[in-house]
Coordinates of C-alpha atoms in Angstrom, one line a residue:
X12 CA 91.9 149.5 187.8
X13 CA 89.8 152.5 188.0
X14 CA 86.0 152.2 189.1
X15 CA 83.7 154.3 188.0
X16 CA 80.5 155.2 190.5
X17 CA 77.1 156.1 189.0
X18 CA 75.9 159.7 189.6
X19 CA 72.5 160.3 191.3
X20 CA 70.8 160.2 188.3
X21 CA 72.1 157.3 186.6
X22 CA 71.5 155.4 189.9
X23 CA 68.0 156.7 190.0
X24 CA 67.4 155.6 185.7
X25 CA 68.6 152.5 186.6
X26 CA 66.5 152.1 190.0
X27 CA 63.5 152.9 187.4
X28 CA 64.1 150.0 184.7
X29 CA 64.7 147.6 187.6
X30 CA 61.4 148.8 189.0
X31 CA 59.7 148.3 185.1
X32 CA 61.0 144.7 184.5
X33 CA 59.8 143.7 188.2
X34 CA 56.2 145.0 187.2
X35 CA 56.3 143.4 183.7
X36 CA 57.4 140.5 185.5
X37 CA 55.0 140.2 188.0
X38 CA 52.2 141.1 185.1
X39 CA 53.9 138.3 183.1
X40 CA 53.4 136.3 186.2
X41 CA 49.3 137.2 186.7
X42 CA 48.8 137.0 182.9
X43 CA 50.4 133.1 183.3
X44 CA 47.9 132.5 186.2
X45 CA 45.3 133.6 184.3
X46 CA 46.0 131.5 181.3
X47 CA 46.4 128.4 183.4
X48 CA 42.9 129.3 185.0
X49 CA 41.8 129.1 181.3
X50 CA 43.4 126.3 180.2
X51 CA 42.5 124.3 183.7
X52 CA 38.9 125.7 183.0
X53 CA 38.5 124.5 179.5
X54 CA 39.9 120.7 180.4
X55 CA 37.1 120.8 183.3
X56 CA 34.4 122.1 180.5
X57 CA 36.0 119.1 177.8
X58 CA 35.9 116.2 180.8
X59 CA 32.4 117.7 181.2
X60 CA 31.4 116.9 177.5
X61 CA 33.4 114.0 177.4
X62 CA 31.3 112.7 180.0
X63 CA 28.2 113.9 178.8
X64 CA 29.0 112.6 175.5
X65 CA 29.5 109.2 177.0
X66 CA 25.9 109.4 179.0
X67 CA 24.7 110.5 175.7
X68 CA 26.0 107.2 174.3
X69 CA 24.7 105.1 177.1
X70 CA 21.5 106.8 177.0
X71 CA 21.0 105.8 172.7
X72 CA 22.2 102.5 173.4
X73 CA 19.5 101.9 176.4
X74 CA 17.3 103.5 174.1
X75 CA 18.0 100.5 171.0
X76 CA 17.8 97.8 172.9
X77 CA 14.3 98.8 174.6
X78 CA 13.7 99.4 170.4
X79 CA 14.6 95.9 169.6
X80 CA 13.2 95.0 172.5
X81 CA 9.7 96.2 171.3
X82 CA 10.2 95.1 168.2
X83 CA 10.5 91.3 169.2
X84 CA 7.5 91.8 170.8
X85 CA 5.5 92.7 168.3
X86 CA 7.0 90.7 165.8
X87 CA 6.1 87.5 168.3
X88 CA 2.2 89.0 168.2
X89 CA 2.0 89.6 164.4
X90 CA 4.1 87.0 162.7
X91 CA 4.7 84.0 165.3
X92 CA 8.1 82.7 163.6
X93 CA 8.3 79.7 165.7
X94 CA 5.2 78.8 163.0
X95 CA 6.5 80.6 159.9
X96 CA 8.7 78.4 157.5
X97 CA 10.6 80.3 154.3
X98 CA 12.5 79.1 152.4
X99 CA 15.7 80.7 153.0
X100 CA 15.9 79.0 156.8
X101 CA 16.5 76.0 154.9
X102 CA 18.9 77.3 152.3
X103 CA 16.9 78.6 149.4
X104 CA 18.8 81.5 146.8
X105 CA 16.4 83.1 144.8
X106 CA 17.3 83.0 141.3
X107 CA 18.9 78.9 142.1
X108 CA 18.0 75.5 142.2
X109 CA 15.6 75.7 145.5
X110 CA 15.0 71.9 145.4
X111 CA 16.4 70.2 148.3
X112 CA 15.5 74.0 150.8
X113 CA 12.0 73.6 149.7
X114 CA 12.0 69.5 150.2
X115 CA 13.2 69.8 153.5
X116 CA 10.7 73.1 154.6
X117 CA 7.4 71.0 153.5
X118 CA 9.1 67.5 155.6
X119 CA 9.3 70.4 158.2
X120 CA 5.5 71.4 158.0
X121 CA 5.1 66.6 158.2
X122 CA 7.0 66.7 161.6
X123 CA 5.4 69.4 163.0
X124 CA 1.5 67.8 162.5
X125 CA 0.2 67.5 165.5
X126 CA -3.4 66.0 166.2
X127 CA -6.8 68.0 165.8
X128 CA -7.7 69.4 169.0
X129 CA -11.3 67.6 168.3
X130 CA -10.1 64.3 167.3
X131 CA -9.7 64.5 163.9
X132 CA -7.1 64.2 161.0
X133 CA -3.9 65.7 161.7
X134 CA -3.2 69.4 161.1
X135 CA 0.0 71.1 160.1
X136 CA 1.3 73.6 162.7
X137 CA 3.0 76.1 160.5
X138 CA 2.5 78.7 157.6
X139 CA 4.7 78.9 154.5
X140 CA 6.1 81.8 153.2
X141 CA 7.8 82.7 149.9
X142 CA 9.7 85.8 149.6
X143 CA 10.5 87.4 146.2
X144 CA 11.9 85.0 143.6
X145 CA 12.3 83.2 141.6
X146 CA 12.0 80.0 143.0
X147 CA 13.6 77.6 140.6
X148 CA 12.3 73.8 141.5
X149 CA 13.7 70.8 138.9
X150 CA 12.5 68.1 141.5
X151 CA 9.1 67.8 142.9
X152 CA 8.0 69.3 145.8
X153 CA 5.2 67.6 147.1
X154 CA 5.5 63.7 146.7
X155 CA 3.8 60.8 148.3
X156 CA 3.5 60.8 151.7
X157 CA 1.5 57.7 153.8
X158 CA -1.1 59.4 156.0
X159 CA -4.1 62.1 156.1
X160 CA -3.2 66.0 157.1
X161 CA -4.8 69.2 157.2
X162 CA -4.8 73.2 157.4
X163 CA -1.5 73.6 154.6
X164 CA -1.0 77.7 154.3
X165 CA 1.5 78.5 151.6
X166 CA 1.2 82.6 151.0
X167 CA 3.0 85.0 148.9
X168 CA 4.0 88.5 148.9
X169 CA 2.0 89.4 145.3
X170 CA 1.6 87.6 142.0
X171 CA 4.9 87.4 140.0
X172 CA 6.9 88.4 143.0
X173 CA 7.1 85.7 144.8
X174 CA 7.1 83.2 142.0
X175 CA 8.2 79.3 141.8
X176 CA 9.7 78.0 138.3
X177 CA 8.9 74.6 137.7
X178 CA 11.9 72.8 135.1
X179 CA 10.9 69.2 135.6
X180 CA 8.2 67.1 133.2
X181 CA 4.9 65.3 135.5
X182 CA 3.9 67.1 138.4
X183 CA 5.4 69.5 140.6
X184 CA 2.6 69.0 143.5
X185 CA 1.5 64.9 144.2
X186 CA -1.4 64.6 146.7
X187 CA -1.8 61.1 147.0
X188 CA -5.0 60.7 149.4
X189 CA -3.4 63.2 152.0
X190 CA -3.8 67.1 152.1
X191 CA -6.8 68.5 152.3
X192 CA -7.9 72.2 153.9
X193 CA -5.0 73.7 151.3
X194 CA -4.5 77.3 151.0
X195 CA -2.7 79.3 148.3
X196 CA -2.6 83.1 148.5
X197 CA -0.9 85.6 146.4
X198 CA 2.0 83.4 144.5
X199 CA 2.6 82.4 140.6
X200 CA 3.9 79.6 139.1
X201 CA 5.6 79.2 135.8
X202 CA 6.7 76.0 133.8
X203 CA 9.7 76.2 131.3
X204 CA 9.0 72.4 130.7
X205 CA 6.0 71.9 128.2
X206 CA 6.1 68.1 130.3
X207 CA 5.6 69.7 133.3
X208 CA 2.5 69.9 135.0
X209 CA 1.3 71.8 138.0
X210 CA -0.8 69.2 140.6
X211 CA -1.7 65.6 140.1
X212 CA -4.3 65.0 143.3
X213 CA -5.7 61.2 143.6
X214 CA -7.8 60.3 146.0
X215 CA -9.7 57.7 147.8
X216 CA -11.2 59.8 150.5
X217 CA -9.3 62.9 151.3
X218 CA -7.8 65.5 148.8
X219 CA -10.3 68.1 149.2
X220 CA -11.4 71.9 150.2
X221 CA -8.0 73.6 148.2
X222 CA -8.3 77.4 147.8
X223 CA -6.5 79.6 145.4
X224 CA -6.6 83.2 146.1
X225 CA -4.7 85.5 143.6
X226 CA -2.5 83.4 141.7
X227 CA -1.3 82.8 138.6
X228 CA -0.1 80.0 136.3
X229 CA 2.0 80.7 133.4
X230 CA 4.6 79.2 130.9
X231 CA 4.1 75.9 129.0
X232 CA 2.2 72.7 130.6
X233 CA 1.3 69.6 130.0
X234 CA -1.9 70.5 132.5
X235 CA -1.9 72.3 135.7
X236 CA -4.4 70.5 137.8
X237 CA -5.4 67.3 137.3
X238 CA -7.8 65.2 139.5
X239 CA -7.5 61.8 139.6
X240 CA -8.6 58.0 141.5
X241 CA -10.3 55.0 141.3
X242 CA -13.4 53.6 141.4
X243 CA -13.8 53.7 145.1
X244 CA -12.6 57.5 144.8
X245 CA -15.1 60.0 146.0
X246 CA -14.0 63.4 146.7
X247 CA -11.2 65.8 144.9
X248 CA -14.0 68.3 145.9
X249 CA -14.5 72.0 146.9
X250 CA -12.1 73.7 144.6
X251 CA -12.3 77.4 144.7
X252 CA -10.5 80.0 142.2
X253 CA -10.9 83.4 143.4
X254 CA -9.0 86.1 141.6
X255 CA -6.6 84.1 139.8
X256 CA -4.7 84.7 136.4
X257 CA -5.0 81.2 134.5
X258 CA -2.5 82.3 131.5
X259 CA 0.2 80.1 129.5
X260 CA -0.9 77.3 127.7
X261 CA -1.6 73.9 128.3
X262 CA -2.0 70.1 126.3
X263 CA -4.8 69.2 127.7
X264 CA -6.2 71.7 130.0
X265 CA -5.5 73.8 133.2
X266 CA -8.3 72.0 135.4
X267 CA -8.8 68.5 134.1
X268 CA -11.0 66.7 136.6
X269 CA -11.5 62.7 135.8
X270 CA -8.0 61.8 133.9
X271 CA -9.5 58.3 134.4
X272 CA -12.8 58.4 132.6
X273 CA -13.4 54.8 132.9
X274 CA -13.1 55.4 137.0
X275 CA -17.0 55.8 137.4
X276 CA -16.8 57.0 141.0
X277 CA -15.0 60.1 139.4
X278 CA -18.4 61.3 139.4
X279 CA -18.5 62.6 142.7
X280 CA -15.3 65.2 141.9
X281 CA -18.1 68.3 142.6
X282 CA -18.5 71.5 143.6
X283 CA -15.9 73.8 141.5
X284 CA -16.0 77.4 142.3
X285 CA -14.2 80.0 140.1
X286 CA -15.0 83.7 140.9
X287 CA -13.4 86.8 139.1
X288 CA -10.8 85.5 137.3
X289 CA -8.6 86.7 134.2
X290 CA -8.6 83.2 132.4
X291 CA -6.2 84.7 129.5
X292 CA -4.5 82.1 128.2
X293 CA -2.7 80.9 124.9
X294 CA -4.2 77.6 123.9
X295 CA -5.9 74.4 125.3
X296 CA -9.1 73.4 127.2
X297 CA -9.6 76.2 130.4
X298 CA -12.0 73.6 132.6
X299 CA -12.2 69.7 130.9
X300 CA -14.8 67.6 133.2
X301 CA -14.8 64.1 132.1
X302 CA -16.7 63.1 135.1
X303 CA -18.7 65.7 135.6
X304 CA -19.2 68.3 138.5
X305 CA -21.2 70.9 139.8
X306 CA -19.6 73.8 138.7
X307 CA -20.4 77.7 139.2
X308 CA -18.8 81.0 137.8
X309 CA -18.9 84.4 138.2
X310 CA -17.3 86.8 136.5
X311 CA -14.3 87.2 134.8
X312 CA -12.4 88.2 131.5
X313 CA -11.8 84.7 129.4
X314 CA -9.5 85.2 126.6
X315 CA -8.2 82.0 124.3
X316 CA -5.0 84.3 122.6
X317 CA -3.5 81.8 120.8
X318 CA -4.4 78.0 118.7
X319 CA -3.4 74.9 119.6
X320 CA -0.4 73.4 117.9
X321 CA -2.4 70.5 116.2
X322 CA -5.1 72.9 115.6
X323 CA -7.6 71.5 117.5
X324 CA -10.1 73.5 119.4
X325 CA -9.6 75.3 122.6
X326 CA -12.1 75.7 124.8
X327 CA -13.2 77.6 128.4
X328 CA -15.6 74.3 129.0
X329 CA -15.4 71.1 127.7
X330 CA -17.4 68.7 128.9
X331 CA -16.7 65.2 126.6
X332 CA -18.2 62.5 128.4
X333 CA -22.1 61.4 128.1
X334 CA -23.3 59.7 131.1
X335 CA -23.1 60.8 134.8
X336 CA -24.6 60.3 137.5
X337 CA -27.1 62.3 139.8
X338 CA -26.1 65.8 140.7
X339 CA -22.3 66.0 139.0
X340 CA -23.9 67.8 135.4
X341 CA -24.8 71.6 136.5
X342 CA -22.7 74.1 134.9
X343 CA -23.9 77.3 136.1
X344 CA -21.8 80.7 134.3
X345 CA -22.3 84.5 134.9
X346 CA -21.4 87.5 134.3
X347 CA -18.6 86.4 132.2
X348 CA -17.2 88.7 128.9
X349 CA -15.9 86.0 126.4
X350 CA -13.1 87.0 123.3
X351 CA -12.9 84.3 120.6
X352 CA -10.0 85.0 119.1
X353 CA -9.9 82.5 116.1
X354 CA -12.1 80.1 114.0
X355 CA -11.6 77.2 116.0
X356 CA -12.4 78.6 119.5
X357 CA -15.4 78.0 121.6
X358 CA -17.1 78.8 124.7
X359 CA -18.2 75.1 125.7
X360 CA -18.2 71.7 124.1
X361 CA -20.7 69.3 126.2
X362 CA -21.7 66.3 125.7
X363 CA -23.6 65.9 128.9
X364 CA -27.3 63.7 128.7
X365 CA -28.5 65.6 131.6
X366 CA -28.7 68.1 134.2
X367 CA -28.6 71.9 133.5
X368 CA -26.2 74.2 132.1
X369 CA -27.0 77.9 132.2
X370 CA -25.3 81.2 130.8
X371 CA -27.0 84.6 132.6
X372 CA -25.5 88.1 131.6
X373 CA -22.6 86.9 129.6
X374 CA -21.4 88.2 126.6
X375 CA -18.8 86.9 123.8
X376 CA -19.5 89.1 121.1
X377 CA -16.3 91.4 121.8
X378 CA -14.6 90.3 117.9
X379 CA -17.9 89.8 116.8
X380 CA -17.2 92.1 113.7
X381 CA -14.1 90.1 112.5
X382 CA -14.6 87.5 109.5
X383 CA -14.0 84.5 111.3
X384 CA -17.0 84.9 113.5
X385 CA -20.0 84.8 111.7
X386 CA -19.2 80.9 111.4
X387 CA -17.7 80.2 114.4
X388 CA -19.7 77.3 116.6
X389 CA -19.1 79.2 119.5
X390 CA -21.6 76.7 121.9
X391 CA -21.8 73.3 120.7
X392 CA -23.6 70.2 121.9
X393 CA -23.8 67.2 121.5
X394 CA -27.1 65.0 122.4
X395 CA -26.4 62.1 120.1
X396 CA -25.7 59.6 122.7
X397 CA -29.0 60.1 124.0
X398 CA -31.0 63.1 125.1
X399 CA -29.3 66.4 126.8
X400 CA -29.3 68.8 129.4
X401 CA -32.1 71.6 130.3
X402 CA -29.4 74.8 128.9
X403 CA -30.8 78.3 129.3
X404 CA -29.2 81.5 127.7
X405 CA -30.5 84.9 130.1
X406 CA -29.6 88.1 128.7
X407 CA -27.2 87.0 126.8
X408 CA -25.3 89.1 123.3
X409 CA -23.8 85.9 121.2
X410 CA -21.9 85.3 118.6
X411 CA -21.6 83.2 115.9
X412 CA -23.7 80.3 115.6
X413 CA -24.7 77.8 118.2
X414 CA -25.2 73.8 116.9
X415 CA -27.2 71.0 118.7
X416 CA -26.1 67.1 117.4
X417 CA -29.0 64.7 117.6
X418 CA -29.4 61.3 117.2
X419 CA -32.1 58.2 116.5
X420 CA -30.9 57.4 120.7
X421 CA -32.4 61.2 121.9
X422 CA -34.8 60.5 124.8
X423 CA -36.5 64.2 124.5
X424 CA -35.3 65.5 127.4
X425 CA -33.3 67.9 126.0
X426 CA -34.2 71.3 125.3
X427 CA -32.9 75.6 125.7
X428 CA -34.4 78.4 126.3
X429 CA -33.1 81.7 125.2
X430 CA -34.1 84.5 127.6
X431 CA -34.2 88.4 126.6
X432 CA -30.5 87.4 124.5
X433 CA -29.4 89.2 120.8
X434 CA -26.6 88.2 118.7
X435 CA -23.9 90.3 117.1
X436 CA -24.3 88.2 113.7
X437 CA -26.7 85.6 112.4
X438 CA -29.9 87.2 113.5
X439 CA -31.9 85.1 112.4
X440 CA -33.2 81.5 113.3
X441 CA -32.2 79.7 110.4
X442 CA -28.6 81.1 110.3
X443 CA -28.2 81.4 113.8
X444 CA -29.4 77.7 115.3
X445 CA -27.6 74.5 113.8
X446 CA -29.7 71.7 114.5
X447 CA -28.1 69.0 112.6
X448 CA -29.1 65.3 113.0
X449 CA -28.9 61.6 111.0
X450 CA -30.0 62.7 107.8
X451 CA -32.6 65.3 108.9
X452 CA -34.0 67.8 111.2
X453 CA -34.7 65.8 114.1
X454 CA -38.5 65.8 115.2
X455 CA -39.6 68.3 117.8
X456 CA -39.1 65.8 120.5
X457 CA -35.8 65.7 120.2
X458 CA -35.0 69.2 121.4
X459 CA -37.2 71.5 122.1
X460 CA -35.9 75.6 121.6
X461 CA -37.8 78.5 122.7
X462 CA -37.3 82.3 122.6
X463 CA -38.6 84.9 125.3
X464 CA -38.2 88.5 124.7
X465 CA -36.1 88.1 121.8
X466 CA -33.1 91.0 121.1
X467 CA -33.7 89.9 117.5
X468 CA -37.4 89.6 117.3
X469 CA -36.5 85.2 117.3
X470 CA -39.5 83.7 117.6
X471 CA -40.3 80.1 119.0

């Protein structure tokens, strides 16, 4: 076999390549380092962030627990839950049948009274509060409980949003001789049961000072609040309405004090307070005192929109029993706008043989110009039963007519003043004034009317 030898210079070619690979090689080589530097560099720089990323994580979640923490704190300093009952701790579903939750949150607010640090009745230790609604109730909330407490909160979140629906007929609330110190704040209440009504309160001692501060009553009832007892009964007192909605419609009325006429010790349910309220409501007596009361007023819009079914009268004040005793026949109004809607309506009904009853910068003369109330009695009183009380009218614009029932039984006690008043209609005395009596115009000691300052140039 032959072999062949390389010249020089096919040796020396070959030498060269050699020599090329080896450097591409060895730059192959460095450019591999280099890489792997890289790629060693970027898993230091992604362990790096991955732990950063994990300090970042430890860092938030310090920072939301020291946020909840916080949180709890101030929520222990503005709303003290151990004292705060709702509702839905005991099961309530807005929208459902709430009964047994809302049974079981008042018997919560009985087991928690505790004894008046200065020795007297118990007091509750814990507020109520109602979230948005409805809350529908077919059984009654409040029923008779042995015993005397005190210092009841139930609060809302706003009228109509926090709402309880009452679907049962007689009361939803019983307060049998026990709660009194009673605060409602910022809640409504509806019936869908014209059977229902909203409080029945009977008392031989306790079942007063109850505050309502911006709620409303609505839907069909029977009444709302009625106060009740027997003869040894001597409070139901200090009731105060202060910017309340009185709307729906009612039987008999919305505040019925003395649903036991015959009860003489009724007389001492006193001291009635309603201040700037809408009392806008469909039909039926707004305030009925059968045993009296000392009762003040200011301000307001009083609207009766709609007649009573039987078409009786509806009234803002009726007052239908004669004799009282000493203190418990002061009706004292201001500042009120009255709309008498239809024939039948009127401002007050009274039948009261003494004390006062007074009327200062009120006005009902808003559908003054409709045909209905040129005749409509819009006052009316009756002294038949013998005499009447001292009634003033100050600055005054009236409507319709205003009539004064005598009888051979008057004592001359009775007698109104009309202050600096005019009249949309019947500007006059004679069409005006009804004085109507047994036959004839009573003498002048019978009732006695004089005019001061007249609008309408009345004289006495």
């Amino acid at each position: 076999m032959a072999v062949t030898v390389p010249t020089g210079a096919e040796h020396t070619a070959l030498a060269g390549t050699v020599d090329s690979l080896t450097d591409r090689l060895g730059t192959t080589e460095k450019g591999h380092d280099a890489l792997g530097k890289s790629v060693g560099s970027l898993a230091d720089r992604l362990g790096t962030a991955e732990q950063g990323q994990s300090e970042l994580g430890s860092t938030v979640e310090a920072l939301d627990k020291r946020l909840r923490a916080a949180e709890n704190v101030i929520d222990q300093r503005v709303r003290p839950t151990p004292h705060i009952l709702r509702p839905e701790d005991f099961g309530a579903v807005a929208g459902k049948d709430c009964s047994a939750a809302f049974t079981k949150m008042l018997q919560a607010v009985d087991q928690g009274l505790q004894p008046d640090a200065a020795g007297g009745i118990p007091v509750a230790r814990h507020t109520i509060e109602l979230g948005p609604g409805p809350y529908i109730l077919s059984k009654p909330w409040m029923v008779p409980t042995p015993g005397r407490a005190q210092g009841l909160v139930v609060r809302g979140i706003g009228k109509r949003s926090s709402e309880i629906v009452w679907t049962g007929e007689g009361p939803l609330l019983t307060n049998r001789d026990r709660w009194m110190g009673v605060r409602w704040e910022n809640l409504s209440f509806r019936s869908t049961n014209a059977k229902g009504s909203f409080l029945y309160s009977s008392s031989t001692g306790a079942n007063q000072d109850w505050h309502f501060t911006s709620c409303e009553w609505r839907g069909t009832w029977a009444y709302g609040i009625g106060l009740d007892g027997p003869e040894t009964s001597n409070t139901n007192s200090e009731w105060r309405f202060s910017g309340c909605h009185i709307n729906g419609s009612y039987t008999t009325a919305f505040l019925w004090s003395g649903m036991t006429p015959a009860s003489k010790q009724q007389d001492q349910f006193l001291n009635f307070w309603i201040t700037d309220c809408k009392v806008e409501y469909d039909s039926g007596d707004a305030f009925r005192f059968d045993r009296g009361g000392h009762v003040t007023v200011t301000g307001g819009s009083f609207i009766i929109k709609g007649v009573r079914p039987d078409g009786a009268p509806s009234r803002f004040f009726n007052l239908p029993i004669v004799g009282h005793y000493d203190s418990v026949q002061h009706l004292n109004v201001r500042g009120v706008r009255f709309e008498l809607r239809h024939a039948t309506d009127q401002v007050i009904f009274s039948k009261w043989s003494g004390g006062h009853i007074s009327f200062s910068d009120c006005s009902d003369t808003a559908l003054g110009f409709q045909a209905h109330s040129k005749t409509l009695i819009a006052h009316d009183y009756d002294l038949t039963a013998g005499g009447g009380p001292q009634v003033r009218y100050t600055q005054c614009d009236l409507v319709g007519q205003h009539r004064f029932r005598v009888g051979s039984a008057s004592t001359g006690r009775a007698s109104v003043v009309y202050d600096q008043c005019s009249r949309k209609n019947n500007r006059t005395l004679a069409s005006f004034l009804q004085v109507v009596g047994q036959g004839s115009l009573p003498a002048e000691s019978d009732l006695t009317v004089s005019h001061r300052d007249d609008g309408d140039g009345i004289t006495s």
